[in-house]
Short mmCIF file of C-alpha atoms in Angstrom, two decimals:
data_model
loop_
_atom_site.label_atom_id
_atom_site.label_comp_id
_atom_site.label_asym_id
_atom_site.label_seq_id
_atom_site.Cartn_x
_atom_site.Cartn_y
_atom_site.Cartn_z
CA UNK A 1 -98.63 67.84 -44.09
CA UNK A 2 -96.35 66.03 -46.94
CA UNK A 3 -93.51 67.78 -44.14
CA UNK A 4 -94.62 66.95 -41.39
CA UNK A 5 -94.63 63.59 -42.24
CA UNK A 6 -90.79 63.58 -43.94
CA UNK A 7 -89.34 64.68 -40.67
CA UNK A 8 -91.56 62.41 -38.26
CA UNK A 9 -89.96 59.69 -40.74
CA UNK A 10 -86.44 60.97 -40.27
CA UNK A 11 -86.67 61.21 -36.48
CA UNK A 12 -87.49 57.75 -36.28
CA UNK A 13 -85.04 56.41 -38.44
CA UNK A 14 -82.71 58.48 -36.39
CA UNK A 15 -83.63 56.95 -33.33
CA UNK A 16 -83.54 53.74 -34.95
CA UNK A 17 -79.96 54.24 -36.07
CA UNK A 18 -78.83 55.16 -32.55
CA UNK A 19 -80.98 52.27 -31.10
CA UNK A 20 -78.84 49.81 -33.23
CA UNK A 21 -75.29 51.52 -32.34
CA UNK A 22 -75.66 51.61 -28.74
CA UNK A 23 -77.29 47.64 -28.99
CA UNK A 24 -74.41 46.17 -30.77
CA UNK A 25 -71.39 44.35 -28.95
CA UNK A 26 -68.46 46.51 -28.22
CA UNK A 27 -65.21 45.02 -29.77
CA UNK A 28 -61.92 44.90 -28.29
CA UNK A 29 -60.63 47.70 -30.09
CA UNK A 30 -57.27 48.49 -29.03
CA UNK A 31 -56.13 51.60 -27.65
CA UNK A 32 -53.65 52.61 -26.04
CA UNK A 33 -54.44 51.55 -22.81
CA UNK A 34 -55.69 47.61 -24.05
CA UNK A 35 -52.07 47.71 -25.42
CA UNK A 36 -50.55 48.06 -21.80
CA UNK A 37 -52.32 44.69 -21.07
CA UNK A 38 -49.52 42.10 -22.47
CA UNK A 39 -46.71 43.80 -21.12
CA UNK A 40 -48.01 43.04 -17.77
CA UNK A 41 -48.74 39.66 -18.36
CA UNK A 42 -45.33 39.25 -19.67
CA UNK A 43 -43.98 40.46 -16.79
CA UNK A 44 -46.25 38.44 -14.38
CA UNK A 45 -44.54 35.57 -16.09
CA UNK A 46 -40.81 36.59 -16.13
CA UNK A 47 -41.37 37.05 -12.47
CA UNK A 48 -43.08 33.75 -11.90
CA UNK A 49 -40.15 31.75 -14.23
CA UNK A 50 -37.26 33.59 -12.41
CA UNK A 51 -39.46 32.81 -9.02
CA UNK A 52 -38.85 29.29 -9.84
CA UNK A 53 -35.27 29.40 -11.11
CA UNK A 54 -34.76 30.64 -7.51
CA UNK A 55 -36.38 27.80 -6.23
CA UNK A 56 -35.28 25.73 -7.91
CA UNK A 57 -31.54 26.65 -7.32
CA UNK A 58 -32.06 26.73 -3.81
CA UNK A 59 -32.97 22.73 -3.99
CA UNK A 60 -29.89 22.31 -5.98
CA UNK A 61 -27.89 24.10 -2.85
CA UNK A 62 -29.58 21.87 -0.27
CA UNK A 63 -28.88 19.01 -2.32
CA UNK A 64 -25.39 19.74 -1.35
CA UNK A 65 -24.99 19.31 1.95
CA UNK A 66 -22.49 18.60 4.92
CA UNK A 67 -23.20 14.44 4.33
CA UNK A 68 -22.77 14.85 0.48
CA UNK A 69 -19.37 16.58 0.48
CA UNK A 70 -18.28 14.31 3.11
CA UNK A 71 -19.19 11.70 1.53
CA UNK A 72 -17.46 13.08 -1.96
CA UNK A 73 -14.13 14.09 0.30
CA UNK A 74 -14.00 10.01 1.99
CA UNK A 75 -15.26 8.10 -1.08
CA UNK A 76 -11.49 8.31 -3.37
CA UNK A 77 -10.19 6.74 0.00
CA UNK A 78 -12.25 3.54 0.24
CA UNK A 79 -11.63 0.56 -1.11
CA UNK A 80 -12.75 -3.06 -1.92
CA UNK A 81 -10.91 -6.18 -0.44
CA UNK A 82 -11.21 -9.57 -2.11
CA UNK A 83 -9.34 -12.12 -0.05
CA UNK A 84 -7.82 -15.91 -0.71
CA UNK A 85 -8.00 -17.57 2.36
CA UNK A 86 -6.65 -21.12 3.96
CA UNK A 87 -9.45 -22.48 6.03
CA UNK A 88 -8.13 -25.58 8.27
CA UNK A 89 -10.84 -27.66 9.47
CA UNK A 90 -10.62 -30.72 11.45
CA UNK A 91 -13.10 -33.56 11.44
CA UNK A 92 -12.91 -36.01 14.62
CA UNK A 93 -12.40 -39.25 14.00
CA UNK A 94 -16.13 -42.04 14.56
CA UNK A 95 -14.15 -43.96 16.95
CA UNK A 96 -12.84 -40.87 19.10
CA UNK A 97 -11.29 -41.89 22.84
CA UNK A 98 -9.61 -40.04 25.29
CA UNK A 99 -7.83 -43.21 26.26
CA UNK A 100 -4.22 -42.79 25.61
CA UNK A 101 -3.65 -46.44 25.61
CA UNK A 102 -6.11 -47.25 22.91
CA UNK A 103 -5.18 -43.80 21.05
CA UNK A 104 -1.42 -45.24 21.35
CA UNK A 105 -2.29 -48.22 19.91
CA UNK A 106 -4.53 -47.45 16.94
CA UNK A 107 -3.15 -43.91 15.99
CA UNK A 108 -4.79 -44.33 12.91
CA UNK A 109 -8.14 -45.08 13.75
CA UNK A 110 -8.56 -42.27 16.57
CA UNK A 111 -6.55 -39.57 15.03
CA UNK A 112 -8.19 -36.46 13.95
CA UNK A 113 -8.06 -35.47 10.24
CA UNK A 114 -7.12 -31.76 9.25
CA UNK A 115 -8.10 -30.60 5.85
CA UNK A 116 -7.53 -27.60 4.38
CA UNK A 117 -9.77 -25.67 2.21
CA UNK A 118 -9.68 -22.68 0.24
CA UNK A 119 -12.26 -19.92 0.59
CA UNK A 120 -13.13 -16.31 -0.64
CA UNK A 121 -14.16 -13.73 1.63
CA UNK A 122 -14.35 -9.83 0.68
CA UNK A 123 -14.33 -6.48 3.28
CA UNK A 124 -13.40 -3.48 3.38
CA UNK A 125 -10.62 -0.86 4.09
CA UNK A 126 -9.57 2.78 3.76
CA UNK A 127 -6.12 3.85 2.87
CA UNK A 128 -4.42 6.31 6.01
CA UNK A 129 -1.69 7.34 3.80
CA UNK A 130 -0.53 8.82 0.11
CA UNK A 131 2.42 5.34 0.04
CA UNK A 132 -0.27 3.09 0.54
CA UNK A 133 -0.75 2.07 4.21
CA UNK A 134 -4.53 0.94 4.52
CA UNK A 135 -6.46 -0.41 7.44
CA UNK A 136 -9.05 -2.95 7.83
CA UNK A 137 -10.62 -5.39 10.28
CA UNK A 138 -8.12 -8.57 11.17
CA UNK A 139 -10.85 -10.58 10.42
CA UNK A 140 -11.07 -9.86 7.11
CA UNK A 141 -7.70 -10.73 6.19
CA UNK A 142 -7.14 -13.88 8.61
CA UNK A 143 -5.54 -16.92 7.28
CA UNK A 144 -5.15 -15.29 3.89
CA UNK A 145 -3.15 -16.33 1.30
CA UNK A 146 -3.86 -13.65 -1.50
CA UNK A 147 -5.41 -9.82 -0.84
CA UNK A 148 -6.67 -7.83 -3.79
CA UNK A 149 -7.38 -4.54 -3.47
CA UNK A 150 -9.49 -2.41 -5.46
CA UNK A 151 -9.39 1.16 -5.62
CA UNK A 152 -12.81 3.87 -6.81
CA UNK A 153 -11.86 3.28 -10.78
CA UNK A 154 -10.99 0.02 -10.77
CA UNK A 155 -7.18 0.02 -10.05
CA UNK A 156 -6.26 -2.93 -8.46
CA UNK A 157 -3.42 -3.60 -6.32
CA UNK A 158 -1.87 -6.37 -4.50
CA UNK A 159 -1.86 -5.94 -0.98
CA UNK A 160 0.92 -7.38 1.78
CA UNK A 161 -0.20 -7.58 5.45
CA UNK A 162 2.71 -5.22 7.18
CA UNK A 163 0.74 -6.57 10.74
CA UNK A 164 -2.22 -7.44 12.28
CA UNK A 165 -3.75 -7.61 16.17
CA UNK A 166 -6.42 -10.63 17.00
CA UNK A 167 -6.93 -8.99 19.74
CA UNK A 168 -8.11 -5.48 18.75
CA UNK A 169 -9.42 -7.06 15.41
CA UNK A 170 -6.90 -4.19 13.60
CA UNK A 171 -4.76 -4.86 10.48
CA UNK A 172 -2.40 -2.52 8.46
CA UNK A 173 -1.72 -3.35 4.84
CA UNK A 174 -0.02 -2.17 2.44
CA UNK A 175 0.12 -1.14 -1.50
CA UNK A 176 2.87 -0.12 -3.68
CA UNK A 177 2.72 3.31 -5.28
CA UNK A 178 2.63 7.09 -4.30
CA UNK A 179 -0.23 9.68 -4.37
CA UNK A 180 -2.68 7.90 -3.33
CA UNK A 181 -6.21 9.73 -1.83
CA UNK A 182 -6.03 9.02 1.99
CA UNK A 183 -8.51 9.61 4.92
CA UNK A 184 -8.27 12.32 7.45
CA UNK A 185 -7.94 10.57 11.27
CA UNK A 186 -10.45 12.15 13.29
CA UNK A 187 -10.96 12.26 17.24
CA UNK A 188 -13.01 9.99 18.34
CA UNK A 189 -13.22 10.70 22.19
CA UNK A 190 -15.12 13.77 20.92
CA UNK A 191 -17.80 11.99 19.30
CA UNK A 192 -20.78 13.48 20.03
CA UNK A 193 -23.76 11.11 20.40
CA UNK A 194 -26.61 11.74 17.76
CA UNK A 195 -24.61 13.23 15.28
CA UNK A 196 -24.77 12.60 11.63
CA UNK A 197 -22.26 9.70 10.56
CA UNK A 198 -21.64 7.99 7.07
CA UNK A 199 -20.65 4.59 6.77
CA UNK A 200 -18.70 3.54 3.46
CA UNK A 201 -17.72 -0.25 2.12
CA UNK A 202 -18.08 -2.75 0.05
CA UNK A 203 -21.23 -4.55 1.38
CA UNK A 204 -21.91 -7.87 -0.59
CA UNK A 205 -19.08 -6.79 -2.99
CA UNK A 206 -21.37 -4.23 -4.55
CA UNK A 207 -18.02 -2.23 -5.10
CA UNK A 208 -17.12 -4.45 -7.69
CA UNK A 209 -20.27 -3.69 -9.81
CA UNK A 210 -18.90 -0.34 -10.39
CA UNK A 211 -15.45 0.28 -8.39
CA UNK A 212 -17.78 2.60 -6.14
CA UNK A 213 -18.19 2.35 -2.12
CA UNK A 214 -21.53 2.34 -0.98
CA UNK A 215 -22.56 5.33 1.18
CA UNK A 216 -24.99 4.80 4.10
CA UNK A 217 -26.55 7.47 6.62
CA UNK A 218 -27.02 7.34 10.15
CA UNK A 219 -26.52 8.69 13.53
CA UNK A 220 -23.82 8.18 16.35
CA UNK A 221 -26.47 5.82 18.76
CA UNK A 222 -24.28 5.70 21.38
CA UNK A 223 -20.79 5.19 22.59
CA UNK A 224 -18.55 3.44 24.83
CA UNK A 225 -20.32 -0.20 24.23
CA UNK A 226 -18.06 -3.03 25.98
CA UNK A 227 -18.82 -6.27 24.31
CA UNK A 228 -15.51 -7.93 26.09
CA UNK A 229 -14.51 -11.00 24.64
CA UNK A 230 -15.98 -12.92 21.40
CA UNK A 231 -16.78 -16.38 22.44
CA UNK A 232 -14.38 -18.55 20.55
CA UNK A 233 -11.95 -16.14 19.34
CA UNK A 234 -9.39 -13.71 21.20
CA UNK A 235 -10.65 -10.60 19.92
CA UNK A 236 -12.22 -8.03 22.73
CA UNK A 237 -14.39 -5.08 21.68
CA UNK A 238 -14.47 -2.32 24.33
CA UNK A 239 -15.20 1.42 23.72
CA UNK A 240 -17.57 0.76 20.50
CA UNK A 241 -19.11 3.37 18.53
CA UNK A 242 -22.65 2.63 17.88
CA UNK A 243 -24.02 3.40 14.91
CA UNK A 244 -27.67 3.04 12.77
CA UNK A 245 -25.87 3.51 9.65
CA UNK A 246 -26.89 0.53 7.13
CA UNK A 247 -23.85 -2.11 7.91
CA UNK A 248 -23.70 -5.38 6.45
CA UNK A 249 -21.65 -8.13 5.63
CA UNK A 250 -18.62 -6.63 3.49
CA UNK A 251 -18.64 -3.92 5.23
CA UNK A 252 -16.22 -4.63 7.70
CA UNK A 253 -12.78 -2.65 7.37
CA UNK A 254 -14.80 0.26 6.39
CA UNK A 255 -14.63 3.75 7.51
CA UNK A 256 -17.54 5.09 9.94
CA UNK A 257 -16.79 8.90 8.72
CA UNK A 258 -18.74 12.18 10.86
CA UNK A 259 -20.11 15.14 8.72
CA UNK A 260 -15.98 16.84 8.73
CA UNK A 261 -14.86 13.93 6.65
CA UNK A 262 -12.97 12.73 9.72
CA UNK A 263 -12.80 8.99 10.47
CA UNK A 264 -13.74 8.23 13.80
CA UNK A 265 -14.58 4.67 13.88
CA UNK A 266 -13.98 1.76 11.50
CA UNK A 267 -17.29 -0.54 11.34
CA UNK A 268 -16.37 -3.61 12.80
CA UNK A 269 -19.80 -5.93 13.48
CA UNK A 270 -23.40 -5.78 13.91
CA UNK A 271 -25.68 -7.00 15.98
CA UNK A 272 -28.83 -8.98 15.12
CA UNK A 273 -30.16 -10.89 17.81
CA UNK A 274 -30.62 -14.27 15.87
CA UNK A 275 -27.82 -16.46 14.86
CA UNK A 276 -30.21 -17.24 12.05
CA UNK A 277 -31.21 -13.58 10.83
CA UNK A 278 -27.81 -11.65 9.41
CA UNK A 279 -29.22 -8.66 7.99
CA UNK A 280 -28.79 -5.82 9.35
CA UNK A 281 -31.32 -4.56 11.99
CA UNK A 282 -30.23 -0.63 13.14
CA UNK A 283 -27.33 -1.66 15.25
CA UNK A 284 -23.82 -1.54 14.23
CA UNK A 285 -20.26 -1.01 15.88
CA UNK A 286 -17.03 0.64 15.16
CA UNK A 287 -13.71 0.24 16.42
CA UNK A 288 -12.59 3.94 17.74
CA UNK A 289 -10.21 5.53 15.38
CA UNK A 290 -8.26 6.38 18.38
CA UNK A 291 -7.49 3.11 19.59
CA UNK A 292 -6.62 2.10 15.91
CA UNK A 293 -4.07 4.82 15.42
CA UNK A 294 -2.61 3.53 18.75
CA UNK A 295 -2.44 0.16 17.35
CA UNK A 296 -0.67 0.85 13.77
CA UNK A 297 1.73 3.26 15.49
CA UNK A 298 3.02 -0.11 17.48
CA UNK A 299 2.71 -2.16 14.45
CA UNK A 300 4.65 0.04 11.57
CA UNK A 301 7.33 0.75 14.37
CA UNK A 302 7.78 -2.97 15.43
CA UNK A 303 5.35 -4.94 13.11
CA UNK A 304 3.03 -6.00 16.13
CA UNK A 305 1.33 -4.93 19.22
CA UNK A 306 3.72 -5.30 22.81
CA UNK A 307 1.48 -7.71 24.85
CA UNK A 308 4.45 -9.49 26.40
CA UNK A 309 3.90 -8.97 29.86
CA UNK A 310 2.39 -11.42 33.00
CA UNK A 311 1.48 -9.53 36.06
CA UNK A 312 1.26 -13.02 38.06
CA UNK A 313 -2.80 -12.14 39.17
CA UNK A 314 -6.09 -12.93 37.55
CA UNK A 315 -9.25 -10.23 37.82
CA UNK A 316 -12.81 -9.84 37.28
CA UNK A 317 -14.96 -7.44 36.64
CA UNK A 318 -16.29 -5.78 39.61
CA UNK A 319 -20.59 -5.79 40.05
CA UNK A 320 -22.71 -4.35 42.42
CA UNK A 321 -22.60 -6.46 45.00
CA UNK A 322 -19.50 -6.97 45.24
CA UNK A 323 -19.12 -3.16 45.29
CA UNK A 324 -21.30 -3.58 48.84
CA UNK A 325 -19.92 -6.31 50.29
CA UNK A 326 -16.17 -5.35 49.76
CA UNK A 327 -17.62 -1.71 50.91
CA UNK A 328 -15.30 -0.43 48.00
CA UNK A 329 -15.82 3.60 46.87
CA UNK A 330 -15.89 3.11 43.87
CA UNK A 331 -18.54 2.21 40.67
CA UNK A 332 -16.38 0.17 38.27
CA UNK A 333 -13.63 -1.42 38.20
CA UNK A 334 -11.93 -5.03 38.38
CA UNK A 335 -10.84 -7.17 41.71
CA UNK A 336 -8.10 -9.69 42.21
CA UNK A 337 -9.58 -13.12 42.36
CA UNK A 338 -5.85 -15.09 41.93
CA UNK A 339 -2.22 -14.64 42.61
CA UNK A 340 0.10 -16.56 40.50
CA UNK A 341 2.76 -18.38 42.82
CA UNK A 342 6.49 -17.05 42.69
CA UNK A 343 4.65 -13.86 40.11
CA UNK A 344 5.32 -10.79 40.56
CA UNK A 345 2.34 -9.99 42.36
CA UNK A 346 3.33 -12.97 44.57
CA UNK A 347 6.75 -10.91 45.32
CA UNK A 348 4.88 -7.80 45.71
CA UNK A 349 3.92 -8.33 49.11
CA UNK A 350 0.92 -9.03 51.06
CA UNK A 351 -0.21 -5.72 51.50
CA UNK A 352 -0.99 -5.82 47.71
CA UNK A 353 -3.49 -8.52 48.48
CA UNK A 354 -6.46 -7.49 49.92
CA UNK A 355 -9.06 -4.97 48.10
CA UNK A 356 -7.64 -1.46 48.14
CA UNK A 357 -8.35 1.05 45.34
CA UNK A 358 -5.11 2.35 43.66
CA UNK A 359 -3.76 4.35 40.87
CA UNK A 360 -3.29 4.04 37.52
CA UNK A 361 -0.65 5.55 35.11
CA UNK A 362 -2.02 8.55 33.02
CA UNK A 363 -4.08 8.14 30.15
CA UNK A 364 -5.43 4.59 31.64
CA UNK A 365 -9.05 4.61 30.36
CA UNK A 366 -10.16 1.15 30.79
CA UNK A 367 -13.12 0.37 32.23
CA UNK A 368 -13.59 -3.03 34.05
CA UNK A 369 -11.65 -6.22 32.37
CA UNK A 370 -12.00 -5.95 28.88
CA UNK A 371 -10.08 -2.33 29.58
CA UNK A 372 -7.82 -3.56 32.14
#
């Protein structure tokens, strides 16, 4: 009985035993296999880092684009222009008369005064040459007495005007000393409209904060904008580039540069539709590079552009109706509207006088009378 009882004890302290093994929590004992586990999370994460390296070298690689290299090839070519100029004003006289008896008689009270006054003015300009030729607007350096150039660094140079066109609103300058970075000239009767562009200058004389240009981004908007004449002024824009690149005052003389590096425009003016409001609104225009190398080809060969001729006859722009009326095949053009007595038109003849459509030598791309 005594027995019995022993083993019945032992089997349930057995059972208990086993009861309390299989109950408790298993630990993370490691084996073999529980040692694979941190190799593969260290893997996971050497292909997640290198996952981003990628990535993040392929932002670097955009980052470097077509606009940033040309940017990086034009920018050693661009410089600031600080100008002295002579303004002459004249102030009309309180007791102004047309009479010439009473002017003749009291010169002093009804003569005009002129005053002159000096003035500062800054633009812009990129050199076309390693000797120092540069170009910029005439506008910029009109009536000046001093031009300073400064060059991406700093170096600063005193420029000479070698010659300058109202008329085109083109100057060529010049600075003494060799090597210098230089532009490439592009083609700009290939422009191509909506094509990336980069405008670079010295807006506001920003380039003198750090002897950088400023780089602005746009498109080509359109080409071929005749704005004729400037009211008050000789100068006649035909052919414009038109640009959204940022343009503002300062910027004038500055290159208008296409994704190459080529220069095929230099911005000129912008438009703003107030004569109160002079920022810059999204339109902008640029002299064609090809008309400028035209123009400093005639000026470095004869120091100014050949407009000594008279035809004897006056024109106008031909419109619409007149198209119908004179029953003329043709969409644009100019007509005669005057014949200069003992001209050479005069001596041309009659049959030269009435409308007839004729031809023009070769490479005669004018359009209407800003072109003519």
């Amino acid at each position: 009985m005594a027995a019995l009882f022993k083993q019945k004890i032992y089997l349930v302290l057995l059972l208990g035993f086993f009861s309390f093994v299989l109950g408790c929590p298993q630990q993370n004992v490691p084996t073999e296999k529980a040692g694979v586990q941190p190799a593969a999370q260290t893997d996971t994460l050497s292909r997640q880092d290198d996952s981003l390296s990628r990535a993040n070298a392929g932002v670097t690689v955009s980052r470097r684009n077509a606009i940033t290299r040309a940017a990086a090839e034009a920018g050693p070519a661009v410089v600031g222009i600080n100008v002295i100029q002579v303004k002459r004003y004249v102030r009309r006289s309180p007791f102004y008369t047309e009479d010439p008896f009473w002017r003749a008689l009291f010169p002093e009270y009804f003569r005009d005064k002129v005053y002159e006054q000096k003035v500062q003015s800054l633009g812009s300009g990129f050199i076309i040459s390693k000797d120092g030729y540069l170009v910029t607007n005439q506008h910029v350096v009109e009536d000046a007495t001093e031009i300073i150039v400064t060059l991406p660094g700093g170096e600063r140079h005193n420029a000479k005007i070698v010659g300058t066109d109202e008329i085109s609103d083109i100057a060529l300058l010049k600075i003494e000393g060799k090597n210098f970075p230089f532009l490439k000239l592009g083609d700009s009767d290939n422009v191509i409209v909506g094509e990336w562009v980069i405008a670079l200058g010295n807006p506001f004389g920003l380039f003198e904060l750090n002897d950088q240009p400023t780089v602005t981004v746009g498109v080509v908007s359109a080409v071929n904008r005749d704005w004729g004449q400037m009211p008050n002024s000789r100068r006649i824009y035909m052919d414009m580039i038109q640009t959204d690149a940022a343009i503002n005052h300062g910027n004038s003389g500055g290159p208008l540069v296409n994704a190459a590096g080529e220069v095929i425009g230099m911005n000129t003016f912008i438009y703003t539709g107030s004569t109160y409001e002079q920022g810059f609104v999204g339109i902008g225009f640029a002299i064609p590079i090809n008309r400028i190398k035209n123009i400093i080809k005639q000026i470095r060969e004869r120091g100014e552009v050949d407009r000594d001729f008279w035809l004897g006859f006056r024109v106008q722009d031909l419109n619409p109706y007149l198209i119908r009326a004179l029953q003329l095949n043709v969409r644009e053009g100019v007509i005669v509207t005057q014949i200069d007595r003992g001209s050479s038109a005069d001596r041309a003849g009659p049959e030269y006088r009435k409308p007839e459509e004729y031809s023009f030598p070769d490479g005669f791309t004018g359009r209407g009378y800003s072109g003519f």
